[in-house]
Short mmCIF file of C-alpha atoms in Angstrom, two decimals:
data_model
loop_
_atom_site.label_atom_id
_atom_site.label_comp_id
_atom_site.label_asym_id
_atom_site.label_seq_id
_atom_site.Cartn_x
_atom_site.Cartn_y
_atom_site.Cartn_z
CA MET A 624 0.00 0.00 0.00
CA ARG A 625 2.76 2.42 0.95
CA ARG A 626 4.55 1.70 -2.35
CA ILE A 627 1.49 2.64 -4.35
CA LEU A 628 0.86 5.88 -2.51
CA PRO A 629 3.77 7.90 -3.99
CA PHE A 630 2.71 6.91 -7.53
CA THR A 631 -0.93 7.70 -6.77
CA LEU A 632 -0.02 11.04 -5.25
CA SER A 633 2.14 11.92 -8.26
CA LEU A 634 -0.70 10.99 -10.57
CA PHE A 635 -3.14 13.10 -8.59
CA MET A 636 -0.78 16.04 -8.83
CA ALA A 637 0.17 15.61 -12.51
CA VAL A 638 -3.28 15.24 -14.02
CA PRO A 639 -4.72 18.51 -12.69
CA LEU A 640 -1.52 20.35 -13.56
CA LEU A 641 -1.79 19.08 -17.12
CA LEU A 642 -5.44 20.13 -17.24
CA PHE A 643 -4.58 23.51 -15.81
CA SER A 644 -1.80 23.99 -18.37
CA THR A 645 -4.21 23.15 -21.16
CA CYS A 646 -6.67 25.71 -19.85
CA ARG A 647 -3.91 28.30 -19.66
CA VAL A 648 -3.07 27.66 -23.33
CA PHE A 649 -6.70 28.30 -24.29
CA ILE A 650 -6.84 31.38 -22.11
CA SER A 651 -3.60 32.74 -23.54
CA ALA A 652 -4.90 32.08 -27.02
CA SER A 653 -7.99 34.09 -26.29
CA HIS A 654 -5.96 37.09 -25.15
CA SER A 655 -3.51 36.84 -28.03
CA GLY A 656 -6.27 36.94 -30.63
CA LEU A 657 -6.09 33.25 -31.58
CA GLY A 658 -9.11 31.00 -31.77
CA PRO A 659 -11.65 29.98 -34.36
CA PRO A 660 -10.85 31.56 -37.74
CA ARG A 661 -13.02 34.38 -39.01
CA SER A 662 -13.45 35.61 -42.53
CA GLU A 663 -12.26 39.10 -43.45
CA PHE A 664 -15.73 40.54 -43.91
CA MET A 665 -16.69 39.51 -40.36
CA GLU A 666 -13.59 41.16 -38.88
CA ASN A 667 -14.49 44.37 -40.74
CA LEU A 668 -18.02 44.22 -39.45
CA LEU A 669 -16.99 43.67 -35.84
CA ASP A 670 -14.83 46.77 -35.98
CA LYS A 671 -17.15 49.72 -35.43
CA THR A 672 -14.71 52.05 -37.15
CA SER A 673 -15.02 50.12 -40.46
CA GLU A 674 -17.40 51.52 -43.07
CA GLN A 675 -17.74 48.15 -44.83
CA ASN A 676 -21.05 46.41 -44.16
CA TYR A 677 -21.64 42.70 -44.09
CA CYS A 678 -21.94 41.25 -47.63
CA SER A 679 -21.88 44.75 -49.10
CA LEU A 680 -19.69 44.58 -52.20
CA SER A 681 -18.05 47.58 -53.83
CA GLY A 682 -15.98 48.29 -56.93
CA ILE A 683 -16.30 47.00 -60.49
CA ILE A 684 -17.66 43.52 -61.13
CA SER A 685 -14.86 41.57 -62.76
CA ASP A 686 -15.55 40.47 -66.37
CA ALA A 687 -18.45 42.98 -66.51
CA CYS A 688 -18.86 46.67 -67.37
CA CYS A 689 -20.42 48.04 -64.18
CA GLY A 690 -20.02 48.12 -60.41
CA TYR A 691 -21.83 46.39 -57.57
CA LYS A 692 -23.41 49.58 -56.25
CA THR A 693 -24.67 50.41 -59.74
CA VAL A 694 -26.31 47.01 -60.00
CA GLU A 695 -28.01 47.49 -56.64
CA LYS A 696 -29.44 50.83 -57.78
CA ILE A 697 -30.61 49.27 -61.04
CA ASN A 698 -32.20 46.40 -59.14
CA ASP A 699 -34.04 48.78 -56.83
CA GLU A 700 -35.77 50.12 -59.93
CA LEU A 701 -36.29 46.84 -61.79
CA PHE A 702 -37.31 44.55 -58.95
CA PRO A 703 -40.80 46.01 -58.40
CA GLN A 704 -41.46 45.82 -62.15
CA LEU A 705 -40.29 42.20 -62.34
CA HIS A 706 -42.20 41.26 -59.21
CA GLY A 707 -45.44 42.49 -60.76
CA LEU A 708 -44.72 41.00 -64.18
CA VAL A 709 -44.20 37.39 -63.03
CA LYS A 710 -47.64 37.45 -61.38
CA ALA A 711 -49.34 37.87 -64.77
CA ASN A 712 -50.91 34.76 -66.30
CA PHE A 713 -48.55 34.80 -69.27
CA PHE A 714 -45.49 34.52 -67.01
CA LYS A 715 -46.76 32.48 -64.06
CA TYR A 716 -47.75 29.41 -66.11
CA TYR A 717 -44.79 27.33 -67.28
CA LYS A 718 -44.98 24.11 -69.25
CA LEU A 719 -42.30 21.45 -68.90
CA ASN A 720 -41.71 17.73 -68.78
CA LEU A 721 -41.09 16.98 -65.11
CA PHE A 722 -40.85 13.24 -65.60
CA LYS A 723 -38.02 12.72 -68.05
CA GLU A 724 -35.64 9.92 -67.20
CA CYS A 725 -32.15 10.87 -66.08
CA PRO A 726 -29.99 10.25 -69.19
CA PHE A 727 -26.73 9.78 -67.29
CA TRP A 728 -27.37 7.45 -64.35
CA THR A 729 -30.16 5.52 -62.71
CA GLU A 730 -31.73 7.85 -60.18
CA TYR A 731 -33.41 6.09 -57.26
CA GLY A 732 -33.30 9.05 -54.91
CA GLN A 733 -36.81 10.47 -55.06
CA CYS A 734 -37.53 12.98 -52.31
CA VAL A 735 -40.39 11.80 -50.09
CA ASN A 736 -40.76 15.14 -48.33
CA ARG A 737 -44.07 16.75 -49.21
CA ALA A 738 -42.21 20.07 -49.67
CA CYS A 739 -40.62 18.48 -52.78
CA ALA A 740 -43.98 17.96 -54.48
CA VAL A 741 -45.17 20.12 -57.37
CA GLU A 742 -48.81 21.03 -57.88
CA THR A 743 -49.56 20.73 -61.60
CA ILE A 744 -52.51 22.07 -63.60
CA ASP A 745 -54.58 20.12 -66.05
CA GLU A 746 -54.50 21.47 -69.61
CA THR A 747 -58.27 21.59 -69.66
CA ASP A 748 -58.32 23.99 -66.73
CA ASP A 749 -60.02 27.29 -67.53
CA ASP A 750 -56.87 29.18 -66.52
CA VAL A 751 -54.90 27.58 -69.36
CA PRO A 752 -55.57 29.39 -72.66
CA GLU A 753 -56.70 27.05 -75.42
CA MET A 754 -53.93 28.24 -77.73
CA TRP A 755 -51.33 26.83 -75.27
CA ARG A 756 -52.75 23.31 -75.15
CA SER A 757 -51.02 20.30 -76.66
CA ASN A 758 -53.91 19.30 -78.92
CA VAL A 759 -53.90 22.75 -80.54
CA LEU A 760 -50.12 23.03 -80.85
CA GLY A 761 -49.82 19.39 -81.94
CA ALA A 762 -52.44 19.85 -84.65
CA LEU A 763 -50.29 22.54 -86.22
CA ARG A 764 -47.49 20.01 -86.66
CA THR A 765 -49.45 16.94 -87.75
CA SER A 766 -48.45 15.45 -91.10
CA PRO A 767 -51.19 14.77 -93.68
CA ALA A 768 -50.10 11.14 -93.49
CA GLY A 769 -51.16 10.97 -89.86
CA PRO A 770 -49.69 11.69 -86.43
CA LEU A 771 -47.53 8.54 -86.47
CA PHE A 772 -45.71 9.68 -89.60
CA GLN A 773 -42.86 11.85 -88.34
CA PRO A 774 -40.01 11.90 -90.86
CA TYR A 775 -38.76 15.16 -89.42
CA LYS A 776 -39.28 14.59 -85.72
CA LYS A 777 -38.38 17.68 -83.70
CA CYS A 778 -34.93 17.66 -82.10
CA GLU A 779 -34.43 18.64 -78.48
CA PHE A 780 -32.53 21.72 -79.56
CA LYS A 781 -31.57 23.76 -82.60
CA GLU A 782 -28.10 24.86 -83.58
CA GLN A 783 -28.67 28.27 -81.97
CA ASP A 784 -29.84 26.83 -78.63
CA PHE A 785 -27.59 26.71 -75.59
CA CYS A 786 -29.92 24.35 -73.70
CA VAL A 787 -32.64 21.78 -74.22
CA VAL A 788 -35.81 23.78 -74.94
CA GLU A 789 -39.10 22.56 -73.47
CA ASP A 790 -41.48 21.40 -76.22
CA GLU A 791 -44.82 23.12 -75.73
CA ALA A 792 -46.58 20.46 -77.83
CA ASP A 793 -45.22 17.54 -75.75
CA VAL A 794 -48.21 15.57 -74.45
CA GLU A 795 -46.12 14.38 -71.47
CA SER A 796 -45.45 17.94 -70.34
CA VAL A 797 -47.50 19.58 -67.60
CA PHE A 798 -48.48 23.14 -66.76
CA VAL A 799 -47.26 24.53 -63.45
CA ASN A 800 -48.33 27.69 -61.66
CA LEU A 801 -44.98 29.05 -60.50
CA LEU A 802 -46.57 31.25 -57.84
CA GLU A 803 -48.10 28.20 -56.16
CA ASN A 804 -44.80 26.30 -56.27
CA PRO A 805 -42.24 28.79 -54.93
CA GLU A 806 -38.53 28.07 -54.85
CA ARG A 807 -37.75 27.37 -51.21
CA PHE A 808 -36.16 24.93 -48.77
CA THR A 809 -37.36 21.34 -49.32
CA GLY A 810 -34.83 19.30 -47.32
CA TYR A 811 -33.56 17.63 -50.52
CA ALA A 812 -29.95 16.68 -49.83
CA GLY A 813 -27.68 13.69 -49.54
CA ALA A 814 -25.96 11.62 -52.23
CA SER A 815 -28.52 12.39 -54.94
CA ALA A 816 -28.28 16.19 -54.62
CA GLY A 817 -24.51 16.05 -54.24
CA ARG A 818 -24.14 13.97 -57.36
CA VAL A 819 -26.19 16.41 -59.42
CA TRP A 820 -24.10 19.44 -58.44
CA LYS A 821 -20.89 17.46 -58.89
CA ALA A 822 -21.95 16.61 -62.45
CA VAL A 823 -22.92 20.24 -63.12
CA TYR A 824 -19.50 21.53 -62.04
CA GLU A 825 -17.67 18.81 -63.94
CA GLU A 826 -19.13 20.36 -67.07
CA ASN A 827 -16.83 23.31 -66.32
CA CYS A 828 -13.86 21.12 -67.27
CA PHE A 829 -13.33 22.09 -70.91
CA ASN A 830 -11.16 20.02 -73.24
CA SER A 831 -12.29 16.85 -71.50
CA ALA A 832 -14.96 14.26 -72.24
CA PRO A 833 -18.45 15.64 -71.63
CA THR A 834 -20.72 14.19 -69.00
CA THR A 835 -22.66 12.08 -71.50
CA ASN A 836 -19.48 10.10 -72.15
CA SER A 837 -17.64 10.36 -68.85
CA LEU A 838 -20.59 9.11 -66.82
CA GLY A 839 -21.44 6.47 -69.34
CA GLY A 840 -24.82 4.84 -69.43
CA LYS A 841 -26.99 4.14 -66.42
CA SER A 842 -24.45 2.77 -63.99
CA GLN A 843 -23.67 3.44 -60.34
CA PRO A 844 -27.19 4.25 -59.14
CA ALA A 845 -27.46 7.09 -56.68
CA SER A 846 -28.20 6.22 -53.09
CA PRO A 847 -31.75 6.75 -51.90
CA ILE A 848 -32.46 10.03 -50.15
CA LYS A 849 -31.87 9.78 -46.43
CA LYS A 850 -33.07 12.00 -43.66
CA THR A 851 -30.26 14.49 -43.13
CA ASN A 852 -29.50 16.79 -40.28
CA LEU A 853 -29.32 20.57 -40.57
CA ALA A 854 -25.53 20.67 -40.88
CA GLY A 855 -25.63 18.09 -43.68
CA ILE A 856 -28.16 20.12 -45.62
CA PHE A 857 -26.09 23.30 -45.17
CA ASN A 858 -22.90 21.60 -46.36
CA ASN A 859 -24.61 19.99 -49.32
CA ILE A 860 -25.49 23.19 -51.12
CA ALA A 861 -22.53 25.09 -49.65
CA ASN A 862 -20.30 22.59 -51.42
CA GLN A 863 -19.53 24.58 -54.54
CA PRO A 864 -16.12 25.64 -55.86
CA ASP A 865 -15.33 29.27 -55.16
CA VAL A 866 -12.29 30.25 -57.14
CA VAL A 867 -11.59 29.91 -60.85
CA ASP A 868 -8.01 30.05 -62.12
CA SER A 869 -7.09 33.62 -63.06
CA ASP A 870 -5.30 32.26 -66.14
CA THR A 871 -8.53 30.74 -67.46
CA CYS A 872 -9.70 32.28 -70.72
CA PHE A 873 -12.59 34.74 -70.65
CA GLU A 874 -15.14 32.35 -72.20
CA LYS A 875 -14.48 29.56 -69.71
CA ARG A 876 -14.47 32.01 -66.84
CA VAL A 877 -17.89 33.33 -67.91
CA TYR A 878 -19.23 29.79 -68.13
CA TYR A 879 -18.09 28.95 -64.61
CA ARG A 880 -19.36 32.19 -63.10
CA LEU A 881 -22.81 31.77 -64.65
CA ILE A 882 -23.15 28.30 -63.10
CA SER A 883 -21.80 29.46 -59.76
CA GLY A 884 -24.02 32.56 -59.79
CA LEU A 885 -27.11 30.44 -60.43
CA HIS A 886 -26.07 28.05 -57.64
CA SER A 887 -25.61 30.99 -55.29
CA SER A 888 -28.99 32.47 -56.19
CA ILE A 889 -30.69 29.13 -55.52
CA SER A 890 -28.93 28.91 -52.16
CA ILE A 891 -30.04 32.43 -51.23
CA HIS A 892 -33.67 31.59 -52.01
CA ILE A 893 -33.51 28.39 -49.99
CA CYS A 894 -32.14 30.31 -47.01
CA ASN A 895 -34.65 33.13 -47.46
CA GLU A 896 -37.60 30.70 -47.66
CA TYR A 897 -36.53 28.28 -44.94
CA LEU A 898 -38.84 26.07 -42.90
CA ASN A 899 -38.48 26.44 -39.15
CA GLN A 900 -39.15 22.84 -38.14
CA THR A 901 -39.98 23.92 -34.59
CA THR A 902 -42.60 26.55 -35.37
CA GLY A 903 -43.63 25.33 -38.83
CA GLN A 904 -43.19 28.86 -40.19
CA TRP A 905 -41.36 29.84 -43.38
CA GLY A 906 -38.85 32.66 -43.20
CA PRO A 907 -35.22 33.75 -43.59
CA ASN A 908 -32.53 31.66 -41.89
CA LEU A 909 -29.43 33.76 -41.20
CA ASP A 910 -27.23 30.83 -40.17
CA CYS A 911 -28.07 29.08 -43.45
CA PHE A 912 -27.10 32.22 -45.40
CA ILE A 913 -23.82 32.68 -43.51
CA SER A 914 -22.89 29.03 -44.12
CA ARG A 915 -23.69 28.99 -47.83
CA ILE A 916 -23.06 32.54 -49.06
CA GLY A 917 -21.84 34.97 -46.40
CA SER A 918 -18.65 33.01 -45.73
CA HIS A 919 -17.86 32.80 -49.45
CA PRO A 920 -17.64 36.29 -51.06
CA GLU A 921 -16.93 34.81 -54.52
CA ARG A 922 -20.34 33.17 -54.57
CA LEU A 923 -22.10 36.45 -53.99
CA GLU A 924 -19.93 38.16 -56.62
CA ASN A 925 -20.93 35.50 -59.16
CA ALA A 926 -24.62 36.05 -58.40
CA TYR A 927 -24.15 39.72 -59.32
CA PHE A 928 -22.28 38.69 -62.48
CA THR A 929 -25.08 36.35 -63.61
CA TYR A 930 -27.55 39.19 -63.00
CA VAL A 931 -25.71 41.61 -65.30
CA VAL A 932 -25.45 39.00 -68.08
CA LEU A 933 -29.23 38.46 -68.05
CA LEU A 934 -29.81 42.20 -67.85
CA ARG A 935 -27.67 42.67 -70.97
CA ALA A 936 -29.64 39.94 -72.78
CA ILE A 937 -32.99 41.61 -72.00
CA SER A 938 -31.60 44.93 -73.16
CA LYS A 939 -30.41 43.39 -76.45
CA VAL A 940 -33.73 41.66 -77.16
CA SER A 941 -35.84 44.67 -76.19
CA ASP A 942 -37.01 45.51 -79.72
CA TYR A 943 -38.17 41.94 -80.29
CA LEU A 944 -40.07 41.92 -76.98
CA LYS A 945 -41.78 45.21 -77.81
CA GLY A 946 -43.24 43.66 -80.94
CA TYR A 947 -44.02 40.28 -79.39
CA GLU A 948 -47.69 39.27 -78.97
CA PHE A 949 -48.30 38.25 -75.35
CA CYS A 950 -51.46 36.25 -75.96
CA THR A 951 -53.51 34.63 -73.22
CA GLY A 952 -56.97 35.14 -74.73
CA ASN A 953 -57.75 37.96 -72.33
CA GLU A 954 -57.28 41.23 -74.20
CA VAL A 955 -57.27 43.38 -71.06
CA GLN A 956 -54.58 41.27 -69.37
CA ASP A 957 -52.58 41.02 -72.59
CA SER A 958 -52.55 44.80 -72.90
CA GLU A 959 -51.44 45.20 -69.28
CA VAL A 960 -48.64 42.65 -69.76
CA LYS A 961 -47.54 44.44 -72.93
CA ASP A 962 -47.30 47.73 -71.05
CA MET A 963 -45.36 46.15 -68.16
CA VAL A 964 -42.88 44.47 -70.51
CA ASN A 965 -42.37 47.68 -72.47
CA GLN A 966 -41.71 49.60 -69.26
CA LEU A 967 -39.20 47.03 -68.08
CA VAL A 968 -37.29 46.71 -71.36
CA ASN A 969 -37.19 50.49 -71.76
CA THR A 970 -35.60 50.71 -68.31
CA ALA A 971 -33.13 47.95 -69.21
CA LYS A 972 -32.23 49.60 -72.52
CA SER A 973 -31.68 52.99 -70.89
CA ILE A 974 -28.98 51.50 -68.66
CA PRO A 975 -25.40 51.66 -69.97
CA GLU A 976 -24.04 48.36 -71.19
CA THR A 977 -23.48 45.99 -68.25
CA PHE A 978 -21.70 43.20 -70.14
CA ASP A 979 -19.80 43.18 -73.44
CA GLU A 980 -20.66 39.93 -75.20
CA LYS A 981 -18.52 40.92 -78.20
CA GLN A 982 -15.41 40.01 -76.21
CA MET A 983 -16.44 36.36 -76.26
CA PHE A 984 -15.69 34.03 -79.17
CA ALA A 985 -14.04 36.96 -80.95
CA SER A 986 -10.95 35.20 -82.32
CA SER A 987 -10.91 33.18 -85.52
CA GLN A 988 -9.94 30.07 -83.53
CA SER A 989 -12.85 30.32 -81.07
CA SER A 990 -15.52 28.52 -83.14
CA LEU A 991 -14.67 25.15 -81.58
CA LEU A 992 -14.71 26.68 -78.10
CA LYS A 993 -18.17 28.12 -78.78
CA GLU A 994 -19.52 24.73 -79.82
CA GLU A 995 -18.03 23.13 -76.73
CA PHE A 996 -19.55 25.90 -74.61
CA LYS A 997 -22.97 25.11 -76.12
CA ALA A 998 -22.58 21.35 -75.73
CA ARG A 999 -21.64 21.61 -72.10
CA PHE A 1000 -24.48 23.95 -71.22
CA ARG A 1001 -26.93 21.67 -73.03
CA ASN A 1002 -25.62 18.82 -70.89
CA VAL A 1003 -26.25 20.87 -67.75
CA SER A 1004 -29.88 21.29 -68.82
CA LYS A 1005 -30.11 17.50 -69.24
CA ILE A 1006 -28.56 16.93 -65.81
CA MET A 1007 -31.58 18.75 -64.31
CA ASP A 1008 -33.63 15.67 -65.22
CA CYS A 1009 -31.54 13.78 -62.65
CA VAL A 1010 -32.72 15.91 -59.72
CA GLY A 1011 -34.68 13.73 -57.29
CA CYS A 1012 -36.87 16.51 -55.88
CA ASP A 1013 -39.69 17.61 -58.19
CA LYS A 1014 -39.76 21.22 -56.99
CA CYS A 1015 -35.96 21.49 -57.22
CA ARG A 1016 -36.15 19.96 -60.69
CA LEU A 1017 -38.82 22.47 -61.73
CA TRP A 1018 -36.79 25.52 -60.71
CA GLY A 1019 -33.50 24.01 -61.89
CA LYS A 1020 -34.86 23.32 -65.37
CA LEU A 1021 -36.55 26.73 -65.60
CA GLN A 1022 -33.49 28.72 -64.53
CA ILE A 1023 -31.03 26.77 -66.67
CA SER A 1024 -33.42 27.41 -69.56
CA GLY A 1025 -33.53 31.11 -68.64
CA ILE A 1026 -29.75 31.43 -68.69
CA GLY A 1027 -29.60 29.34 -71.88
CA THR A 1028 -32.07 31.74 -73.51
CA ALA A 1029 -29.92 34.70 -72.48
CA LEU A 1030 -26.84 33.04 -74.01
CA LYS A 1031 -28.81 32.33 -77.19
CA ILE A 1032 -29.76 36.02 -77.43
CA LEU A 1033 -26.22 37.22 -76.80
CA PHE A 1034 -24.22 34.78 -78.94
CA SER A 1035 -26.47 33.23 -81.60
CA TYR A 1036 -27.95 36.32 -83.22
CA ASP A 1037 -26.82 39.76 -84.32
CA ASP A 1038 -28.97 42.78 -83.51
CA GLU A 1039 -30.73 42.83 -86.89
CA PHE A 1040 -32.30 39.42 -86.20
CA PHE A 1041 -34.46 40.81 -83.38
CA ASN A 1042 -37.13 42.17 -85.68
CA PRO A 1043 -40.45 40.59 -84.62
CA LYS A 1044 -41.96 41.15 -88.08
CA VAL A 1045 -39.14 39.36 -89.87
CA ASN A 1046 -38.48 36.67 -87.21
CA PRO A 1047 -41.68 36.37 -85.16
CA ASN A 1048 -40.79 32.90 -83.80
CA LEU A 1049 -37.22 33.59 -82.80
CA LEU A 1050 -38.05 32.71 -79.17
CA THR A 1051 -40.75 30.36 -77.88
CA ARG A 1052 -43.17 31.31 -75.13
CA THR A 1053 -41.44 28.95 -72.67
CA GLU A 1054 -38.07 30.61 -73.39
CA ILE A 1055 -39.49 34.09 -72.70
CA VAL A 1056 -41.20 32.89 -69.51
CA ALA A 1057 -37.98 31.19 -68.35
CA LEU A 1058 -35.86 34.27 -69.15
CA PHE A 1059 -37.99 36.70 -67.14
CA ASN A 1060 -38.60 34.35 -64.22
CA THR A 1061 -34.88 33.57 -63.96
CA PHE A 1062 -34.06 37.28 -64.01
CA HIS A 1063 -36.70 37.80 -61.31
CA ARG A 1064 -35.10 35.03 -59.22
CA LEU A 1065 -31.71 36.74 -59.41
CA SER A 1066 -33.26 40.14 -58.71
CA GLU A 1067 -35.04 38.75 -55.66
CA SER A 1068 -31.77 37.15 -54.49
CA LEU A 1069 -30.04 40.54 -54.42
CA LYS A 1070 -32.96 42.00 -52.45
CA ALA A 1071 -32.77 39.06 -50.03
CA VAL A 1072 -29.08 39.78 -49.44
CA GLU A 1073 -30.05 43.24 -48.19
CA GLY A 1074 -32.42 41.60 -45.71
CA PHE A 1075 -29.75 39.19 -44.47
CA ARG A 1076 -27.33 42.10 -44.14
CA HIS A 1077 -29.75 43.90 -41.81
CA MET A 1078 -30.41 40.69 -39.86
CA TYR A 1079 -26.70 40.18 -39.31
CA GLN A 1080 -26.17 43.74 -38.15
CA GLN A 1081 -29.09 43.37 -35.77
CA ARG A 1082 -27.60 40.20 -34.32
CA VAL A 1083 -24.27 41.95 -33.80
CA ARG A 1084 -25.98 44.82 -31.97
CA GLU A 1085 -27.90 42.41 -29.77
CA THR A 1086 -24.91 40.30 -28.84
CA SER A 1087 -22.60 43.27 -28.06
CA ILE A 1088 -19.56 41.24 -28.99
CA MET A 1089 -16.45 42.32 -27.07
CA ARG A 1090 -13.65 43.94 -29.07
CA PRO A 1091 -10.01 44.36 -28.03
CA HIS A 1092 -10.41 48.11 -27.44
CA ASP A 1093 -13.59 47.72 -25.37
CA LYS A 1094 -13.70 47.46 -21.58
CA PRO A 1095 -13.64 43.82 -20.39
CA LYS A 1096 -17.05 42.17 -20.20
CA ILE A 1097 -17.70 38.81 -18.60
CA ILE A 1098 -20.60 36.45 -19.05
CA ASP A 1099 -22.65 34.75 -16.35
CA VAL A 1100 -20.94 31.82 -14.64
CA PRO A 1101 -22.12 29.44 -11.93
CA PRO A 1102 -22.10 30.96 -8.41
CA ILE A 1103 -19.64 28.34 -7.14
CA ILE A 1104 -16.79 30.17 -8.93
CA LEU A 1105 -14.19 32.00 -6.83
CA SER A 1106 -15.50 34.39 -4.23
CA ASN A 1107 -13.46 37.37 -5.41
CA THR A 1108 -14.41 37.02 -9.05
CA THR A 1109 -15.61 40.19 -10.76
CA THR A 1110 -19.38 40.52 -11.06
CA PHE A 1111 -20.64 39.30 -14.43
CA THR A 1112 -23.11 41.16 -16.61
CA ASN A 1113 -26.07 39.45 -18.29
CA GLN A 1114 -25.48 38.86 -21.98
CA SER A 1115 -27.48 37.09 -24.68
CA PHE A 1116 -26.91 33.51 -25.69
CA TYR A 1117 -25.20 34.50 -28.94
CA GLN A 1118 -22.20 35.84 -27.01
CA LEU A 1119 -21.08 32.25 -26.68
CA THR A 1120 -20.22 32.34 -30.39
CA ASP A 1121 -17.41 34.80 -29.62
CA PRO A 1122 -14.13 32.97 -28.81
CA ARG A 1123 -13.23 35.31 -25.95
CA PHE A 1124 -16.39 34.42 -24.09
CA ILE A 1125 -15.85 30.74 -24.82
CA PHE A 1126 -12.31 30.90 -23.42
CA THR A 1127 -13.51 32.85 -20.37
CA TRP A 1128 -16.02 30.13 -19.66
CA ILE A 1129 -13.34 27.43 -20.13
CA LYS A 1130 -11.04 29.26 -17.73
CA HIS A 1131 -13.55 29.44 -14.89
CA THR A 1132 -14.83 25.93 -15.51
CA CYS A 1133 -11.27 24.55 -15.31
CA THR A 1134 -10.68 26.56 -12.16
CA ARG A 1135 -13.81 25.21 -10.48
CA TYR A 1136 -12.92 21.58 -11.20
CA LEU A 1137 -9.32 22.06 -10.08
CA ILE A 1138 -10.51 23.41 -6.74
CA GLN A 1139 -12.90 20.48 -6.32
CA PHE A 1140 -10.12 18.07 -7.27
CA TYR A 1141 -7.64 19.43 -4.72
CA ARG A 1142 -10.24 19.44 -1.99
CA SER A 1143 -10.94 15.79 -2.74
CA LEU A 1144 -7.19 15.12 -2.67
CA VAL A 1145 -6.84 16.70 0.78
CA GLN A 1146 -9.63 14.52 2.11
CA ARG A 1147 -8.00 11.40 0.67
CA LEU A 1148 -4.60 12.26 2.17
CA GLU A 1149 -6.19 12.74 5.56
CA GLN A 1150 -7.80 9.29 5.32
CA TRP A 1151 -4.38 7.78 4.51
CA ASN A 1152 -2.69 9.68 7.36
CA ILE A 1153 -0.26 11.32 4.96
CA PRO A 1154 1.15 14.76 5.85
CA ILE A 1155 -0.67 17.41 3.89
CA PRO A 1156 1.34 20.22 2.25
CA THR A 1157 0.57 23.69 3.56
CA SER A 1158 -0.37 24.88 0.05
CA LEU A 1159 -3.19 22.35 -0.07
CA LYS A 1160 -4.47 23.24 3.37
CA VAL A 1161 -5.25 26.76 2.23
CA ILE A 1162 -6.95 25.68 -1.01
CA ASP A 1163 -10.06 27.72 -0.22
CA THR A 1164 -8.06 30.92 -0.29
CA ILE A 1165 -6.30 30.27 -3.61
CA VAL A 1166 -7.33 32.45 -6.53
CA PHE A 1167 -6.44 31.24 -9.99
CA SER A 1168 -5.57 34.13 -12.24
#
């Protein structure tokens, strides 16, 4: 027994000293400014002397012809017009084939969450104009030899198209009221969602085999959708590349930024229309936004870039849109829509050029690059048929089609082609609906960023986060802490997110357990009749600094 005592005593002394040393390292780190990493924008925000606001970009948008602040002013004017326009019958009804098979892999991951479901409209519904119905459109294409005789069956796309265009005469397509199926959080995540975005970004790899070849036929089925936790959902959509090589040519850089900007816009909408699973209410989720966008400035920059590209496309096609017949069968509504479109395109055309499309595919050697650009974007539109959530598939297909329509306007036609009298069928109704709804989605994303910016600033004000030049503030700690400890002020829960408060809590927690440990040690030594050091006898009077 006596032989074991020295070892036991040494162990009792060494363990708490090691624990105390560890605590001191954390405490020193807190005072030296170490701790969890923070992004640059957050450091600027926490400094009251900084004029930079959270997620408030400034300067010229790279690869574009205007600045961030200019875009925000433009959007302040255009957003109300777009918001009213997409509520009109012509723009709120979109026809698409939601049930196409994934052409690249066998997709078993169908989302079972009811938030993934899409409410469709029967063609015979009174709200659907007769001129939009399949039997009317199909009759215009029927061969005299009968409907089964199709020697010139319509292709999925024309040479000028940058994406697969929805066939309005397709009997398998359905009408959807976009206002009744808003783009919002559905919980769709996991292997299926990750695989889709991985395939989309792989299309950014030029001079390599396209997805149709690299993925092969229908092999390696995706795993079924599993119930995922909040962090998993955040990481799933946050998992997008942020930086493109500065040496990348302009065309490839534009391609990447358009995809990234669309991804960012989708993420912003999901965070802005997020389901609080505790209250059952829909609303903005700041933590979701910080995780997916706020911590990645490049993603927000790309959302602005995609916005200016679509704005330039609408400006270029303005003359065609002014002469376009927006027919729904209701003359009063058609006239109102015509006036709203004219107002919007006049505003867009009055704005100085936001993007110079003439810089792209300008060299004599760029024809092959342009065809590859088209092929890859068409593949992206096909990848949308692999999305396992119907609502995500709806908005993915629509917005890819909207961007594809903008690219078609910018790079497939010169200005003289946009004469509605000479080329009345240059764009289909679904392309026009997709273009304006996609532009509205991006416009609404930029407005949502303003809301998240205010929410973040409000949180900072409420938490009163301590800064190095402020007077020391301490959070509440259990009353059993040292008797001469400074009185603590009441602070909100969010202060615990600040590393200094975390380290303060660790310090006092370590101190409390060390005191309890040494008191227990004194009692044990007394039981063993071992002389007790004087330093341990006065443990109650020790103050750990």
